[in-house]
mmCIF file with all atom_site columns, C-alpha atoms in Angstrom:
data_model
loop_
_atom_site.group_PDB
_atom_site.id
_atom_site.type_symbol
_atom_site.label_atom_id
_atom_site.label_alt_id
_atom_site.label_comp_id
_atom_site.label_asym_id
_atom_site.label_entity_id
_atom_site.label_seq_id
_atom_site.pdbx_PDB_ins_code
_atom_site.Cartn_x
_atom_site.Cartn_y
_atom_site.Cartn_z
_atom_site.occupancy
_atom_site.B_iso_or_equiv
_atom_site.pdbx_formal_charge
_atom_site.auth_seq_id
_atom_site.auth_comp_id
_atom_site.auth_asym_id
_atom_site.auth_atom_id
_atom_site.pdbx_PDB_model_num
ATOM 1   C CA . UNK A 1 1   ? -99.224  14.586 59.912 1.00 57.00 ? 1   UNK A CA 1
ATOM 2   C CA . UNK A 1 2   ? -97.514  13.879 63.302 1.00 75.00 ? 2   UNK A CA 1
ATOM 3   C CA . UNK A 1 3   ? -99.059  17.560 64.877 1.00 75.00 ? 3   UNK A CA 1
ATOM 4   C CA . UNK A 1 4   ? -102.900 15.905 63.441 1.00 75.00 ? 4   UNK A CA 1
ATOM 5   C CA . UNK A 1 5   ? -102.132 12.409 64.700 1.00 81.00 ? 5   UNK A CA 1
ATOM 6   C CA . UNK A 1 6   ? -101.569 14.897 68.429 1.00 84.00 ? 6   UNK A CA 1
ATOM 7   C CA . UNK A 1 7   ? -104.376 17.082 68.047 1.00 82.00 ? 7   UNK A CA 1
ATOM 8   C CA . UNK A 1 8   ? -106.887 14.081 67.237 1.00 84.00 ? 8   UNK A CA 1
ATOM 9   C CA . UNK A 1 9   ? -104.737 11.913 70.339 1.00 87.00 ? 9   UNK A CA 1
ATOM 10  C CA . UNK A 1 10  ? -106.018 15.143 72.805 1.00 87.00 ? 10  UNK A CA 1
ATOM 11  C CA . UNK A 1 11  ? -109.467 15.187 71.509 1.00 85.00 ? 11  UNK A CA 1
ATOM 12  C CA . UNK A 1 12  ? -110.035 11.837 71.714 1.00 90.00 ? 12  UNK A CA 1
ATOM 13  C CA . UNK A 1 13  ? -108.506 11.786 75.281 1.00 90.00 ? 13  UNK A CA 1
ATOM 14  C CA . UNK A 1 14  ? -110.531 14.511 76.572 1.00 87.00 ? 14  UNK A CA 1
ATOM 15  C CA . UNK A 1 15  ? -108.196 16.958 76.908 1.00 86.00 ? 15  UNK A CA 1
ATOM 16  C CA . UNK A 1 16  ? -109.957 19.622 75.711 1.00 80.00 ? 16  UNK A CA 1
ATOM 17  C CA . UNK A 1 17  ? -107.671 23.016 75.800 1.00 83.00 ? 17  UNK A CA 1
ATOM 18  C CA . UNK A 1 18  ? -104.770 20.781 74.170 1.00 85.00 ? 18  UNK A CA 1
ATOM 19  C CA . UNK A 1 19  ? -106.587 19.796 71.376 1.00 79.00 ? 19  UNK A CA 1
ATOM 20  C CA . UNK A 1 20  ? -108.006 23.344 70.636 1.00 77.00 ? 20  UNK A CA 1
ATOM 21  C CA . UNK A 1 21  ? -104.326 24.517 71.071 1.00 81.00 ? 21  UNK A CA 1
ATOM 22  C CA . UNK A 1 22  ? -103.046 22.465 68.628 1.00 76.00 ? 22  UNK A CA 1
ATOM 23  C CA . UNK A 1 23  ? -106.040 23.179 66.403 1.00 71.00 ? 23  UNK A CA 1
ATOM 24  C CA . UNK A 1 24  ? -105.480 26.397 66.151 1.00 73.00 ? 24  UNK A CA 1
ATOM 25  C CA . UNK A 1 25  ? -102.204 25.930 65.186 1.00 72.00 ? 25  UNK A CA 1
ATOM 26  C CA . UNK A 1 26  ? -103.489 23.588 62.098 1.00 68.00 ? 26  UNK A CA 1
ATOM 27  C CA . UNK A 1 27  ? -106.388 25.858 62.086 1.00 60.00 ? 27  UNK A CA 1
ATOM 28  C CA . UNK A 1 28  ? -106.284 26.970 58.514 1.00 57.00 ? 28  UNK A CA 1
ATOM 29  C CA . UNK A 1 29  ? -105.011 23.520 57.128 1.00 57.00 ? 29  UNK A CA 1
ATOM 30  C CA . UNK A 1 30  ? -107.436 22.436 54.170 1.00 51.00 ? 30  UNK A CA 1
ATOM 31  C CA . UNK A 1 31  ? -109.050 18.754 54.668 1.00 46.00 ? 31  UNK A CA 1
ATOM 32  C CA . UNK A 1 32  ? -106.725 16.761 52.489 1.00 52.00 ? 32  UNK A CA 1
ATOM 33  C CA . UNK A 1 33  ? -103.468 17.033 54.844 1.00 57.00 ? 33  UNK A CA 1
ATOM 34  C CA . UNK A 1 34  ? -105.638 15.734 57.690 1.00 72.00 ? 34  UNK A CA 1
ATOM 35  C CA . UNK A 1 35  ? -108.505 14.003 55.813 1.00 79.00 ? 35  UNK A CA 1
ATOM 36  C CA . UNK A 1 36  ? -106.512 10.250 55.334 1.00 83.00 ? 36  UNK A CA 1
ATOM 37  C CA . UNK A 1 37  ? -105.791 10.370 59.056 1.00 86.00 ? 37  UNK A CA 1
ATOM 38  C CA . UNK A 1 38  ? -109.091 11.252 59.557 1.00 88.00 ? 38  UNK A CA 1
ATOM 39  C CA . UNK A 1 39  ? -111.099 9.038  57.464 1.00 89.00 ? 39  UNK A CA 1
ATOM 40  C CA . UNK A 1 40  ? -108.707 6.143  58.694 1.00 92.00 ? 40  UNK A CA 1
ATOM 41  C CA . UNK A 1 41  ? -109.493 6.436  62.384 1.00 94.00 ? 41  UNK A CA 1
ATOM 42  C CA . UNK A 1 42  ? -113.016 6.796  61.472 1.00 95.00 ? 42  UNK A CA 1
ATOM 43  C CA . UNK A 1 43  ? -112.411 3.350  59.796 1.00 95.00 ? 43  UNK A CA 1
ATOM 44  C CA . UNK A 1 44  ? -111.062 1.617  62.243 1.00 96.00 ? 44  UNK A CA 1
ATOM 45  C CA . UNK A 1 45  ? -113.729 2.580  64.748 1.00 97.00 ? 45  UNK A CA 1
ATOM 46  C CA . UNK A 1 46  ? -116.656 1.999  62.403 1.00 97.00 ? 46  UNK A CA 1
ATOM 47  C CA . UNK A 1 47  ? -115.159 -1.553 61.816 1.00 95.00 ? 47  UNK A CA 1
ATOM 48  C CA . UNK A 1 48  ? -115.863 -2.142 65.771 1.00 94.00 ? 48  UNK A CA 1
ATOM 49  C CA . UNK A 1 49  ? -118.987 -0.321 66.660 1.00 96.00 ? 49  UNK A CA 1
ATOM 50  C CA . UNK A 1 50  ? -120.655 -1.580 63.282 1.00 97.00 ? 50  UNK A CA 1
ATOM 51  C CA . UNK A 1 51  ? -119.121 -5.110 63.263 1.00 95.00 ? 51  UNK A CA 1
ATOM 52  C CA . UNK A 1 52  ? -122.248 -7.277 64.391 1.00 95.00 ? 52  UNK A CA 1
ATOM 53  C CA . UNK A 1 53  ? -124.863 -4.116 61.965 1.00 97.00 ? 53  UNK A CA 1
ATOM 54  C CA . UNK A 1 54  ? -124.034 -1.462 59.242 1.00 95.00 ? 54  UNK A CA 1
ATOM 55  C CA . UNK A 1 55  ? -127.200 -1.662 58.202 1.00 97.00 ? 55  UNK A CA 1
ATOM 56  C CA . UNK A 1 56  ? -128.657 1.464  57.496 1.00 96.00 ? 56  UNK A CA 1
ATOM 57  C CA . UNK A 1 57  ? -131.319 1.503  60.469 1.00 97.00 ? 57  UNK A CA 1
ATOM 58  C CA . UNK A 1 58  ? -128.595 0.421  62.869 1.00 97.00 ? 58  UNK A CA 1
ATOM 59  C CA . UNK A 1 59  ? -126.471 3.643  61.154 1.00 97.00 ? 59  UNK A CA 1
ATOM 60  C CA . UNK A 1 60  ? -130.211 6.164  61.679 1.00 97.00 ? 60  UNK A CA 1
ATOM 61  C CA . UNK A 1 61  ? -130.119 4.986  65.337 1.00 97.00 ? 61  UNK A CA 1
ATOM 62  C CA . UNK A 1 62  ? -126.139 5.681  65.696 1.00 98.00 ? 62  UNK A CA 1
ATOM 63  C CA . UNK A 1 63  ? -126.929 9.730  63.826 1.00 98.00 ? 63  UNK A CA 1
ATOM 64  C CA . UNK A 1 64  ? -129.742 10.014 66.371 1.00 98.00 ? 64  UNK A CA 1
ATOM 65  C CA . UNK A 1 65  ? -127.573 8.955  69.186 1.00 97.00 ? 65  UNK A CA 1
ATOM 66  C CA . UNK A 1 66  ? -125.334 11.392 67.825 1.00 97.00 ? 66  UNK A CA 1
ATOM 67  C CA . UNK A 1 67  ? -127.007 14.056 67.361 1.00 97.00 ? 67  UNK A CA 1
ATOM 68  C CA . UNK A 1 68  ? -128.572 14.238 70.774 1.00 97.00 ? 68  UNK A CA 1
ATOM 69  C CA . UNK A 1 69  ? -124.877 13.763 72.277 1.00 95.00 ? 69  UNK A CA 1
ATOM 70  C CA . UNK A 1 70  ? -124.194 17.098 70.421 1.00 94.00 ? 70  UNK A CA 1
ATOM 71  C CA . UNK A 1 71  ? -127.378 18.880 70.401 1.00 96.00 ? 71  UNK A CA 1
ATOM 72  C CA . UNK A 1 72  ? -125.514 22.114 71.817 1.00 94.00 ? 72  UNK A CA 1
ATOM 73  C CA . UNK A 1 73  ? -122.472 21.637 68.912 1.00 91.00 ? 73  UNK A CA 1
ATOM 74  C CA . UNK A 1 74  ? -121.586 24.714 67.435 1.00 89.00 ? 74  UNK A CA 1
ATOM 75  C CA . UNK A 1 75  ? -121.853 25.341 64.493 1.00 89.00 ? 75  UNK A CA 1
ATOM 76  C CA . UNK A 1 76  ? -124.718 21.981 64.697 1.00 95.00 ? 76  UNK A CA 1
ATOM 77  C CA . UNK A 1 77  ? -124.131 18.725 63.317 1.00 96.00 ? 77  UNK A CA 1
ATOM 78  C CA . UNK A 1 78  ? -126.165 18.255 60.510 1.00 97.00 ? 78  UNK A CA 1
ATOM 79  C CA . UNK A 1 79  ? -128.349 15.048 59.855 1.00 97.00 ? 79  UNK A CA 1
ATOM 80  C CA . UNK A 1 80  ? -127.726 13.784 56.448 1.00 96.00 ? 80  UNK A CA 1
ATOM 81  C CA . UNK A 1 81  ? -123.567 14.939 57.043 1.00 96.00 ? 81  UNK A CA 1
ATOM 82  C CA . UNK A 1 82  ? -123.398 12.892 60.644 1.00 97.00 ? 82  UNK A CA 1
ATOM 83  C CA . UNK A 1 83  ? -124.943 9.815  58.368 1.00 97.00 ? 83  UNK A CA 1
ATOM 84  C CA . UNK A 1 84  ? -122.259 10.550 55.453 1.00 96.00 ? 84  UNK A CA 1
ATOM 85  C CA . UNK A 1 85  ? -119.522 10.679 57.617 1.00 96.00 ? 85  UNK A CA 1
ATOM 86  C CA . UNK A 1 86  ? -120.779 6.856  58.952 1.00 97.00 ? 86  UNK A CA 1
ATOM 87  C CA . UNK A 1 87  ? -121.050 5.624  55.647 1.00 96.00 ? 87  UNK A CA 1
ATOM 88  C CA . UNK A 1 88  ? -117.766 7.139  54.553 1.00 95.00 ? 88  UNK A CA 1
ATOM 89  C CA . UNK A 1 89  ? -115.805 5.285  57.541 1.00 96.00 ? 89  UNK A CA 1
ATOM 90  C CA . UNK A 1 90  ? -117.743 1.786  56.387 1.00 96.00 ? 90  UNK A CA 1
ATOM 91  C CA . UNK A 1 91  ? -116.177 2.275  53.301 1.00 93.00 ? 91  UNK A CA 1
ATOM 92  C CA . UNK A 1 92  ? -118.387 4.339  50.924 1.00 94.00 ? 92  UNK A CA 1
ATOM 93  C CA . UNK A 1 93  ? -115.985 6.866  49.534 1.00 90.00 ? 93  UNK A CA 1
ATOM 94  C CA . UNK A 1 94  ? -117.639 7.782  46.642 1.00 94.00 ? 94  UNK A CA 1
ATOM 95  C CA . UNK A 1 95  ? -120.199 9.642  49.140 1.00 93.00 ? 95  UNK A CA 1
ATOM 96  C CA . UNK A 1 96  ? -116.580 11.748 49.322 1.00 90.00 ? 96  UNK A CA 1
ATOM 97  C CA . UNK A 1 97  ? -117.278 13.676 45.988 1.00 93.00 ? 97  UNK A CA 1
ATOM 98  C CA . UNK A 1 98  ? -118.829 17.257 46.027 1.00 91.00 ? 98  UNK A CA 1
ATOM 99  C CA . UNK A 1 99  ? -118.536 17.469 49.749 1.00 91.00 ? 99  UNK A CA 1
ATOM 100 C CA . UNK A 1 100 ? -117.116 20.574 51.567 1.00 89.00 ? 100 UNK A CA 1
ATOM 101 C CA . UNK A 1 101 ? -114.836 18.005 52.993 1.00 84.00 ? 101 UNK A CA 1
ATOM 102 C CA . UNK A 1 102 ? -113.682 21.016 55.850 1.00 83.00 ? 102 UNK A CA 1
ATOM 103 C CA . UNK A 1 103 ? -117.684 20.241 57.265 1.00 89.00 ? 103 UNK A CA 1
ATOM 104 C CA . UNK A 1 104 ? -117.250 16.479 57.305 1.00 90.00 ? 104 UNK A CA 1
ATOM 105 C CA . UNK A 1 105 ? -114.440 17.039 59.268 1.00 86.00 ? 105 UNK A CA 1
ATOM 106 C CA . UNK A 1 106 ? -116.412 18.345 62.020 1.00 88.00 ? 106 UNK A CA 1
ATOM 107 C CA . UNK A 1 107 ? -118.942 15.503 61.573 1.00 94.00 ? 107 UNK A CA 1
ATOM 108 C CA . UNK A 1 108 ? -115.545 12.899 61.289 1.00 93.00 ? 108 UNK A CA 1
ATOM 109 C CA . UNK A 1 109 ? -114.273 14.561 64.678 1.00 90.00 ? 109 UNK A CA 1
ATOM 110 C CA . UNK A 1 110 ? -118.355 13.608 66.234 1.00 94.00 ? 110 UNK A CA 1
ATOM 111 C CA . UNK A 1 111 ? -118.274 10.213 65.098 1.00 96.00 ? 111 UNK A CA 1
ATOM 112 C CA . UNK A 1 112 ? -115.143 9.021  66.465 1.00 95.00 ? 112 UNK A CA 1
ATOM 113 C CA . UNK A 1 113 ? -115.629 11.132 69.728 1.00 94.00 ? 113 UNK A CA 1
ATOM 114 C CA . UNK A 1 114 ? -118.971 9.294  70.144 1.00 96.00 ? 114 UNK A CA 1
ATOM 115 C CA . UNK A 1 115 ? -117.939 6.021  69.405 1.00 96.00 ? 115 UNK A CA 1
ATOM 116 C CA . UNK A 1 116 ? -114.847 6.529  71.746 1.00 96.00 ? 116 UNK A CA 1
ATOM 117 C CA . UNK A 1 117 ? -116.699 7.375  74.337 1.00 94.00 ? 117 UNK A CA 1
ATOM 118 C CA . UNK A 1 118 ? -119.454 4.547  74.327 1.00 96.00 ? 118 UNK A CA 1
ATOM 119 C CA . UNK A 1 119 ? -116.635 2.116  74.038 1.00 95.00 ? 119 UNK A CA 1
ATOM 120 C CA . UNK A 1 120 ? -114.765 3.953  76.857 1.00 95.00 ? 120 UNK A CA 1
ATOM 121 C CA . UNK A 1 121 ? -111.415 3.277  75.231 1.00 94.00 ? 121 UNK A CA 1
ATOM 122 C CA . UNK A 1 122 ? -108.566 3.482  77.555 1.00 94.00 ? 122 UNK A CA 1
ATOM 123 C CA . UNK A 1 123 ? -105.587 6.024  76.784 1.00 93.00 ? 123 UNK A CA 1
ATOM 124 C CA . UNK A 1 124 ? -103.569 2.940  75.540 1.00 94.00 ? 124 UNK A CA 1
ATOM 125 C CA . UNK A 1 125 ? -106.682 2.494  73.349 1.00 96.00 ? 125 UNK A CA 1
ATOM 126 C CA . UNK A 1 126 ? -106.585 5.459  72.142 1.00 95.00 ? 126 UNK A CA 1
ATOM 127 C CA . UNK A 1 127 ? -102.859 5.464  71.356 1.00 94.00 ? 127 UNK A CA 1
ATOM 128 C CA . UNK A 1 128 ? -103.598 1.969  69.526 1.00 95.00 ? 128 UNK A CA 1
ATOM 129 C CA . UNK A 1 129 ? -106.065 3.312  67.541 1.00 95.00 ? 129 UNK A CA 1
ATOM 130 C CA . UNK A 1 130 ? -104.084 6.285  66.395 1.00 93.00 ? 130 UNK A CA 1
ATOM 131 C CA . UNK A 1 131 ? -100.640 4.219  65.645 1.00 93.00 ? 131 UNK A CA 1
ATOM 132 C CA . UNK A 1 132 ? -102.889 1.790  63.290 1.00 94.00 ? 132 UNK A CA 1
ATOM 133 C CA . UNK A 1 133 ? -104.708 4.545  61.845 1.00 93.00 ? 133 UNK A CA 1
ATOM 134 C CA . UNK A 1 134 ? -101.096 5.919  60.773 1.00 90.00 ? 134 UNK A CA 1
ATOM 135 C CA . UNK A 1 135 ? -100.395 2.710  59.371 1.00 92.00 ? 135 UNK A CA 1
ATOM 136 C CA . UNK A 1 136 ? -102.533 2.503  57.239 1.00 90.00 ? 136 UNK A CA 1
ATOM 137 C CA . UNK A 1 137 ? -102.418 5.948  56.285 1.00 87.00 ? 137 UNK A CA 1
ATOM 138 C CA . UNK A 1 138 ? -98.608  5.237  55.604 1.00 86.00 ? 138 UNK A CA 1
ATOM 139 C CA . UNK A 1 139 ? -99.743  1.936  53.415 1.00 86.00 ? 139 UNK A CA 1
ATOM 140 C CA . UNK A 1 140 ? -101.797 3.980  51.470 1.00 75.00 ? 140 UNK A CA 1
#
């Protein structure tokens, strides 16, 4: 868990070859080692860019935002995935089952770029954010 908690710590930070060296590295890992970690520090960021709407016109303008950030993604970000991996990290995990959980991954890693960088968290953020994210994933 530690080497996911370091690859997501680079990504979010914006260190760009680090995280796609340690990615490589976990490359081949299936979802459900990194998935908790994941979903948790989707969670925790939802909480915060959803607090004062998580309605679901406040969560199409978010997947538009998002999906103009990342126009150029490859492989794309698709629509309906970018809005399941919102409504996963406000709490709807039944939205989880009969998902190629791999691809929300990709659209988990989106969301919690994009939200990091519209908040402009720090690197202490960031480090915050990833030590309660463990916590709870520890709790759980």
């Amino acid at each position: 868990m530690d080497l996911y908690k370091e690859a997501l710590r680079a990504m979010l930070k914006g260190e760009a070859d680090k995280a796609a060296e340690l990615a490589r590295s976990i490359e081949d890992a299936p979802w459900t080692e990194s998935g908790a970690l994941l979903t948790a520090v989707c969670g925790i960021l939802a909480e915060e860019r959803f607090e004062a709407d998580e309605s679901p016109a406040a969560i199409r303008v978010f997947v538009d935002e998002m999906l103009q950030n990342y126009a150029d993604a490859d492989p794309p970000l698709k629509p309906l995935m970018c809005e399941v991996a919102a409504r996963v990290a406000l709490g709807e995990l039944q939205l989880l089952k009969g998902l190629d959980l791999n691809d929300l991954a990709i659209h988990q890693m989106a969301f919690m770029n994009k939200i990091v960088q519209d908040a402009e968290l720090s690197p202490g953020e960031i480090d915050e954010l990833l030590d309660d994210a463990m916590t709870l994933v520890e709790e759980l």
